[in-house]
Structures are given as C-alpha cells and as structure tokens.
mmCIF file of C-alpha atoms in Angstrom:
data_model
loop_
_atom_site.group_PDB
_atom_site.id
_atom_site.type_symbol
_atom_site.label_atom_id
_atom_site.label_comp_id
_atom_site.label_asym_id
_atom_site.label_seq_id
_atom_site.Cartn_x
_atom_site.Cartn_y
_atom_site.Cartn_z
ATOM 1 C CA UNK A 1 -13.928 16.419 6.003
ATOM 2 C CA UNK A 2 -10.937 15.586 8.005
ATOM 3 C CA UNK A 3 -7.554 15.042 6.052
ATOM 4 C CA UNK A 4 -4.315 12.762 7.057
ATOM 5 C CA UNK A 5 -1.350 13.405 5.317
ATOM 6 C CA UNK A 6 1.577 10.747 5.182
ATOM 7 C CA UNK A 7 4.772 11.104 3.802
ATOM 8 C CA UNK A 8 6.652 9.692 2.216
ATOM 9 C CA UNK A 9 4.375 7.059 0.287
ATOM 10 C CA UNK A 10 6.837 5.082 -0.378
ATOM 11 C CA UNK A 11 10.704 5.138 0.761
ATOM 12 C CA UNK A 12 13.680 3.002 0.096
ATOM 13 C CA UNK A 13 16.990 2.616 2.493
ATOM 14 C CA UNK A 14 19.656 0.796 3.204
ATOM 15 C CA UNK A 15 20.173 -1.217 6.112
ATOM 16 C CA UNK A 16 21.400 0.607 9.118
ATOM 17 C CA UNK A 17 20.050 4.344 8.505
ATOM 18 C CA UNK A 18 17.399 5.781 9.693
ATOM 19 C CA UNK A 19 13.670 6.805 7.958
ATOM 20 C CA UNK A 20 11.750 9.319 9.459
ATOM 21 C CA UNK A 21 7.549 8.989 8.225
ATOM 22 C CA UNK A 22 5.180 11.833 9.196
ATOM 23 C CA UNK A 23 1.877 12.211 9.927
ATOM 24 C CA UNK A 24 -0.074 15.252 9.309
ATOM 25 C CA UNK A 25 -3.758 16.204 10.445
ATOM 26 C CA UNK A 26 -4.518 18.758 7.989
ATOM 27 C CA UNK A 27 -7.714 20.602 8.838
ATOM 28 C CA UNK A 28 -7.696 19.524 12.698
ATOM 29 C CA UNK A 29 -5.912 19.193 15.527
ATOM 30 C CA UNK A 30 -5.301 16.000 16.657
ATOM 31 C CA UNK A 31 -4.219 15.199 20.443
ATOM 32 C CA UNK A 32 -4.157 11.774 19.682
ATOM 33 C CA UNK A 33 -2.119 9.924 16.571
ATOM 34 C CA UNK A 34 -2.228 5.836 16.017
ATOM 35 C CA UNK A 35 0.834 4.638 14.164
ATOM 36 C CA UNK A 36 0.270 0.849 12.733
ATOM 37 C CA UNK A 37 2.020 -1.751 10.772
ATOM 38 C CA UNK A 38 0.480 -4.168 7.980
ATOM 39 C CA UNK A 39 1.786 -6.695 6.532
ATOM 40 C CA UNK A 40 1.404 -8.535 3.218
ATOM 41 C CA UNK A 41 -2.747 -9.938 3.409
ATOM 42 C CA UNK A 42 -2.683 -8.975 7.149
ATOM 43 C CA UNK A 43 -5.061 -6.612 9.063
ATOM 44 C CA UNK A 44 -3.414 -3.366 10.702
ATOM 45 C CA UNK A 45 -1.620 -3.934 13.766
ATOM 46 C CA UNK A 46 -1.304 -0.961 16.374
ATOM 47 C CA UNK A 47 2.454 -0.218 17.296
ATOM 48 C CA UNK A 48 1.949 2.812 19.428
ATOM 49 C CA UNK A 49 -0.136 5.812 20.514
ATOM 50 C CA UNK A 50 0.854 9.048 20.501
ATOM 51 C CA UNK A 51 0.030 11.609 22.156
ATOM 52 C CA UNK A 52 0.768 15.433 22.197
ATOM 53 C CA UNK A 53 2.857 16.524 24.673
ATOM 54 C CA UNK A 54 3.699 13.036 26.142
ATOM 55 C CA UNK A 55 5.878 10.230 25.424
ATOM 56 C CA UNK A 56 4.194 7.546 23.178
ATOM 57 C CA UNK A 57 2.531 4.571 24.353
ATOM 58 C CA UNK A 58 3.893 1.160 23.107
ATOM 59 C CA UNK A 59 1.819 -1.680 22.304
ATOM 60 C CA UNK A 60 3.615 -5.115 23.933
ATOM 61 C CA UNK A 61 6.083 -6.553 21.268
ATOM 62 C CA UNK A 62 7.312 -3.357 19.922
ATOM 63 C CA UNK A 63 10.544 -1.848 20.703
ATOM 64 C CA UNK A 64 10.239 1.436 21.439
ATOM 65 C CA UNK A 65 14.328 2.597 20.842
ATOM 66 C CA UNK A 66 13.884 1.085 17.375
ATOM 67 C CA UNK A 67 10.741 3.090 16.295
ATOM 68 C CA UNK A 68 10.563 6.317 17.424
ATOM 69 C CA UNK A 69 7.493 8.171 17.803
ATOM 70 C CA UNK A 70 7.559 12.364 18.211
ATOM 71 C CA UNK A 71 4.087 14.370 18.381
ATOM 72 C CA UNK A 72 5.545 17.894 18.895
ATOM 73 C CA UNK A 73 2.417 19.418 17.833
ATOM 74 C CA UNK A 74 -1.076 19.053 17.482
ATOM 75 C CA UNK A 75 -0.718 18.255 14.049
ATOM 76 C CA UNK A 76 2.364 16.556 13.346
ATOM 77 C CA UNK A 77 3.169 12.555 14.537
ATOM 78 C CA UNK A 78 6.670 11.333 13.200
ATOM 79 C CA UNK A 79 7.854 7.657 13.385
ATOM 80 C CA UNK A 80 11.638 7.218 13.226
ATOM 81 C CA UNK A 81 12.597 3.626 11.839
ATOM 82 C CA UNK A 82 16.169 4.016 13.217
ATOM 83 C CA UNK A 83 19.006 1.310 12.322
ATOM 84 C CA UNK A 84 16.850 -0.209 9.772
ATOM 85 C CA UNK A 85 16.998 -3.583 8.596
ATOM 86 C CA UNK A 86 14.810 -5.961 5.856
ATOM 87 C CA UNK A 87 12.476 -7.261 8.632
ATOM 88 C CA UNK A 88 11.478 -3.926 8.945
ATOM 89 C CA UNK A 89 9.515 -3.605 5.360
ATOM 90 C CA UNK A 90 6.235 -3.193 5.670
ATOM 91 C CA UNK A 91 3.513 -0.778 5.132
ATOM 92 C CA UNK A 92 2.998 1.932 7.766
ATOM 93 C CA UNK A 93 -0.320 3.802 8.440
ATOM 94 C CA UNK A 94 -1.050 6.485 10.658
ATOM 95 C CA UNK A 95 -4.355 7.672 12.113
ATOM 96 C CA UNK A 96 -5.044 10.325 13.722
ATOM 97 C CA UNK A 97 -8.497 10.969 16.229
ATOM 98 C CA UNK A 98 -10.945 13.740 15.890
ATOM 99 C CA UNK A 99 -14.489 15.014 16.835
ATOM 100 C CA UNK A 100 -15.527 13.125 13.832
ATOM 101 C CA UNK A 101 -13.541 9.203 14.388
ATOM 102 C CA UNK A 102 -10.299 8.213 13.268
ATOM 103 C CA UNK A 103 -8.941 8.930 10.240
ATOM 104 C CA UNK A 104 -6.368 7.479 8.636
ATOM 105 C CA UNK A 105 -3.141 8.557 6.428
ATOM 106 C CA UNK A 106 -2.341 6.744 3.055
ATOM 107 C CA UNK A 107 0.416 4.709 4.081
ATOM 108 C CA UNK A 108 4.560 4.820 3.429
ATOM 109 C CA UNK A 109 5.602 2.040 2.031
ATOM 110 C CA UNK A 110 9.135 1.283 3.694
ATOM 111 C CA UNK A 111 11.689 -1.076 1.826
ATOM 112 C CA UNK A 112 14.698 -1.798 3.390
ATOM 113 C CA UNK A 113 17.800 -3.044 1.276
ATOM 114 C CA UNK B 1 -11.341 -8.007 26.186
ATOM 115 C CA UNK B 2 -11.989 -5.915 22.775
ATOM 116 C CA UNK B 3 -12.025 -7.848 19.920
ATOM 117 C CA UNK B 4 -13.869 -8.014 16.175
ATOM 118 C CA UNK B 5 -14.479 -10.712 14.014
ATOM 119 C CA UNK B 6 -14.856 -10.689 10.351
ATOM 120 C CA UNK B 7 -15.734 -14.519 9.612
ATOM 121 C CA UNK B 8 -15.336 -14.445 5.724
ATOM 122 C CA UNK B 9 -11.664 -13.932 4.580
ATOM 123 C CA UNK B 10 -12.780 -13.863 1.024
ATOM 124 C CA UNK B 11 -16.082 -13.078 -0.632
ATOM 125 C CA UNK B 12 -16.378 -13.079 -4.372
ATOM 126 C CA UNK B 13 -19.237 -11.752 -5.929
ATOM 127 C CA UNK B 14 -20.582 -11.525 -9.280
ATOM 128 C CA UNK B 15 -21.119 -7.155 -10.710
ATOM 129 C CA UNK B 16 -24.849 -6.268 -9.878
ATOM 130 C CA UNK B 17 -25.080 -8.617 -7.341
ATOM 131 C CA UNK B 18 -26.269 -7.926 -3.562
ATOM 132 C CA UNK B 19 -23.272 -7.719 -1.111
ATOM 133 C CA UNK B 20 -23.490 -8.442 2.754
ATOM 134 C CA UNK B 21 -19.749 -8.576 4.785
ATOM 135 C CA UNK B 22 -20.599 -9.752 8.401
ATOM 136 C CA UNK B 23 -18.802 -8.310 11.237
ATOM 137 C CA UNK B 24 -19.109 -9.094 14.880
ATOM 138 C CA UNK B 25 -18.058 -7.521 17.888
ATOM 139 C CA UNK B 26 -17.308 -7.476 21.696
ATOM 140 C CA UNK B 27 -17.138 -4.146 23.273
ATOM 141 C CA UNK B 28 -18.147 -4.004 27.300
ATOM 142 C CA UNK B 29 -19.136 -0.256 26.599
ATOM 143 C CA UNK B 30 -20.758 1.504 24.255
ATOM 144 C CA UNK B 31 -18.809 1.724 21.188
ATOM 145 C CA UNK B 32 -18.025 3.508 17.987
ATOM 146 C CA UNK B 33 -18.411 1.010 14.893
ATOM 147 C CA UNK B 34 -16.418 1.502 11.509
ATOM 148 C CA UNK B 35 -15.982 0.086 8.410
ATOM 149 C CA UNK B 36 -13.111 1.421 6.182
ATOM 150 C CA UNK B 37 -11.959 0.225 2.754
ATOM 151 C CA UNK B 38 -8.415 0.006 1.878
ATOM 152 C CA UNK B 39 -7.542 -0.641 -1.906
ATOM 153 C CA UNK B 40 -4.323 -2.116 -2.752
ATOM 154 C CA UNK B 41 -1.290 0.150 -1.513
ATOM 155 C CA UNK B 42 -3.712 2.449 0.058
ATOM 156 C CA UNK B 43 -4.956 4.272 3.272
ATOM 157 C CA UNK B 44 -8.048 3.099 4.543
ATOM 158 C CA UNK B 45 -11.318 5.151 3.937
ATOM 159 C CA UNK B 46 -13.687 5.533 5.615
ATOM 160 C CA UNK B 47 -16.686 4.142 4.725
ATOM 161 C CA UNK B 48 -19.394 4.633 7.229
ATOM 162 C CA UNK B 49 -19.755 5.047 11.019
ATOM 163 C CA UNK B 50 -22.008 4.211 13.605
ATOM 164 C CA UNK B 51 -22.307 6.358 17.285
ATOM 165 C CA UNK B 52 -25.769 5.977 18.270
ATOM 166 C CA UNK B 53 -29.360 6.898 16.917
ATOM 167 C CA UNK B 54 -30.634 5.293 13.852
ATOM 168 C CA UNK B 55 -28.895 1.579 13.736
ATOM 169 C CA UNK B 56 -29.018 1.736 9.941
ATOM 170 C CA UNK B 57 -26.242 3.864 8.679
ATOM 171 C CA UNK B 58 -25.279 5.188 5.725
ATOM 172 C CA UNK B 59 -22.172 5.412 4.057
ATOM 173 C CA UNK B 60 -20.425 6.339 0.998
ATOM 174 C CA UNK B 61 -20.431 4.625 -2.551
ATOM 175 C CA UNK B 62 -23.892 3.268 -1.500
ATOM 176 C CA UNK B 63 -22.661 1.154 1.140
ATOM 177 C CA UNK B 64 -24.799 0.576 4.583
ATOM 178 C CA UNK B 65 -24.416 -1.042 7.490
ATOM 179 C CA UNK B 66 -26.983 -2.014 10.490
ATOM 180 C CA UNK B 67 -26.413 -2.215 13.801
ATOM 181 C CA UNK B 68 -27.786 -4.627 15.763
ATOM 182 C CA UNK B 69 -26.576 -4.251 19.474
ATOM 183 C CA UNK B 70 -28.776 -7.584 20.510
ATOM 184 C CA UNK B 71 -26.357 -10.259 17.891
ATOM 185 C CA UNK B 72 -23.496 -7.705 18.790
ATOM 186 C CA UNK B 73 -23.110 -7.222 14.375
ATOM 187 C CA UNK B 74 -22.827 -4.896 12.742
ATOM 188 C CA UNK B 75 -22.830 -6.237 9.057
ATOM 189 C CA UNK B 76 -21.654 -4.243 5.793
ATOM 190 C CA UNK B 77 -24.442 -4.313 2.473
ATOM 191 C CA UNK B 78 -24.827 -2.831 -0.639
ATOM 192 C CA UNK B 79 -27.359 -3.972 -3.377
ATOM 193 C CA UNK B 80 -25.254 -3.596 -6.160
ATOM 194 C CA UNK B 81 -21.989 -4.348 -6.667
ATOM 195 C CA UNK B 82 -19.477 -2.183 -8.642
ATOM 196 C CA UNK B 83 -16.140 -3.775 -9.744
ATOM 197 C CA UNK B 84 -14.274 -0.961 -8.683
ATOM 198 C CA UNK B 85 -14.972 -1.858 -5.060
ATOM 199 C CA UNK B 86 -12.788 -5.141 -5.221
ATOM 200 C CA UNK B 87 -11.027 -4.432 -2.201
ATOM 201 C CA UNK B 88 -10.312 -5.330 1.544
ATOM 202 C CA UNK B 89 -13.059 -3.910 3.759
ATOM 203 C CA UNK B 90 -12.502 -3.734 7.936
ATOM 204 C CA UNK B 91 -14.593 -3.697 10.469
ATOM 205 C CA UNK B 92 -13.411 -1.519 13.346
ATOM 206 C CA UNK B 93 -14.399 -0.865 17.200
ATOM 207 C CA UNK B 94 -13.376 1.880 18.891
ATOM 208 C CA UNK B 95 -14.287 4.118 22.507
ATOM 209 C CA UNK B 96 -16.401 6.702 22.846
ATOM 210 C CA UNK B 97 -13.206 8.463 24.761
ATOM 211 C CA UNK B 98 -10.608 9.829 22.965
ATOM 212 C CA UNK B 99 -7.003 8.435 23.122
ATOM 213 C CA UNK B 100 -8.206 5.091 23.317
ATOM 214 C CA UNK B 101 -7.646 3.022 20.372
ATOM 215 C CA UNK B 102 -9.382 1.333 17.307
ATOM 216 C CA UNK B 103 -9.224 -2.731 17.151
ATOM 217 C CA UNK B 104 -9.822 -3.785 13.231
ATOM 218 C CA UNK B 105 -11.181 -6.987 12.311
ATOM 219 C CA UNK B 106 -8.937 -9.238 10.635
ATOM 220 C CA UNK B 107 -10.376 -7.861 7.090
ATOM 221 C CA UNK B 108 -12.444 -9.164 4.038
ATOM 222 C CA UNK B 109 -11.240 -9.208 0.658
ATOM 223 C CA UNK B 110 -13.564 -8.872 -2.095
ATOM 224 C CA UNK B 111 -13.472 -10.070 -5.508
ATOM 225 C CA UNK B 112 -15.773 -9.167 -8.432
ATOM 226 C CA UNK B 113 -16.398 -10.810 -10.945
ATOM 227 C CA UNK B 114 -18.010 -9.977 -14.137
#
C-alpha cells in the first residue's frame, strides 16, 4: 500500500533557528502534499497545499514567510519552521494524495525552547 | 461550505462490547469518505474508505462503516471492541479531484474499559 515518510519524529530547537520537516511518498508519486498542524486534543488543521512544481497554497491565518513549504519533486514536501519560537510547538502531519486517497505521514513532533 | 461533524467527543466502551462512532457530513458533490485512527503521538491510519458502490465498507481491524447518502452519515462500527483500539478516530471528506483537500471531523476519542 502507499507509504508516507516523515522526518524527523520528533525535533527540539531553540528559539530563533530554523527546522526543516520532510515529507516523503515512498512507493508513489505524489503531485499533491497536505501539510497540517494539531494541537494538544484538537483535530488536524490544514496549513497549506503543496503542490509540485508550484508555489504552495496557504490556508487563511497562516503566514506563509514563517513556514515554508518546498515540493521539488514528486516525492519530497519540506516545511521550513524558520525563526522559531514556543508558540510554534505542535505536532505536524503531512499527507500526501494518490490514486488510492490520502495518506498520511507519522507526525514530527516540534518543541521549541 | 464543506464541513463534518463528529457529535460524540468521547465514547467509552466496555472490551467485547458493540461500537458505533457517528459521523455526518455536507459535501455539495460527490465525495470521498474516510475514517482514520490516530493513536497517541501518531500518524493517522487509515482505516477504511468509501468512493462509490457498495455503501457498506470494510476496513481494517474489523472496523466498518455504512454509507448512507439520504441522512448524509456515514457512521463507524465494529462488534467487538479490542482495548488496543482506545484511540481518536476521524471522520474525513474529501473530492473526487485531486489537489483538493481533506476536511476532518473534529475527532472521537475512545476509551475502553475492561
């Protein structure tokens, strides 16, 4: 079946730098990636789509300078937390969409200190 | 507008017990229909998946879901409970087109008790 693979799982930085997460499809080729943010006891919340070739697509609310989304390939999605700070901690998930749905990566959890 | 409702925030059931996690949706087209399960920490899995053809669907880890396009639902079930699958279940809609994107219900956590 399809595969999404996320790294980091989990990454820890200190405010100000940057965090780069990636999102790989591994056994299909993806045009289309879905980056999202959860909170603590909160449903998933779509910051952007990405597609291949093409600048991202923000959903209203999000800033696009501060996250950064790259898909260079039809496999690869990266989301750049630049200038981090605390609010930004939160659990990211990526999805990515292919002949069989929308499947989804295992999450980084970012912690910003 | 899209949107998905999952009305229960919390279900607890007892092990061996029936389970039934409702989810409603509007969608002006013809839509995909998920459910995904996300344990604690995790990526969500997918559970099931609904495009057309049969309205009963099934999934993995015994799970099902039906379809029923006239009370817009299309409500999660399995007849026995595990307690491994204590976790958060969503309900998801999406578009038959690609690029277009998934909206998730606001999730359903599920406790089991023994």
């Amino acid at each position: 079946g399809a595969v999404v693979s996320q790294h980091p799982s989990w990454v820890i930085c200190k405010s100000g730098t940057s965090v780069k997460i990636e999102c790989r499809s591994l056994d299909f080729q993806a045009t289309t990636m879905f980056w999202y943010r959860q909170f603590p006891k909160q449903s998933l919340m779509l910051m952007a789509t990405s597609n291949e070739g093409s600048k991202a697509t923000y959903e209203q609310g999000v800033e696009k300078d501060k996250f950064l989304i790259n898909h260079a390939s039809l496999t690869l999605s990266t989301l750049t937390v630049t200038s981090a700070h605390p609010e930004d901690s939160s659990f990211y998930i990526c999805s990515a969409r292919g002949t069989e749905g929308y499947t989804f990566g295992s999450g980084t959890r970012l912690t910003v200190v | 507008a899209q949107s998905v409702t999952q009305p229960d925030i919390h279900i607890t059931v007892s092990e061996g017990a029936s389970l039934e996690l409702r989810c409603n949706y509007s969608y002006g087209a013809t839509p995909y229909l998920f459910w995904y399960v996300q344990s604690p920490g995790q990526g969500l899995q997918l559970l099931l998946k609904y495009f057309s053809g049969d309205t009963l669907v099934q999934g993995i880890k015994g799970f099902e879901a039906e379809f029923k396009r006239s009370q817009s639902s299309f409500n999660l079930r399995k007849p026995s409970v595990h307690w491994s699958d204590a976790a958060e279940y969503f309900c998801a809609v999406g578009p038959m087109e690609y690029g277009n994107k998934l909206v998730f219900g606001a999730g359903t956590i599920l406790r089991v008790k023994s």
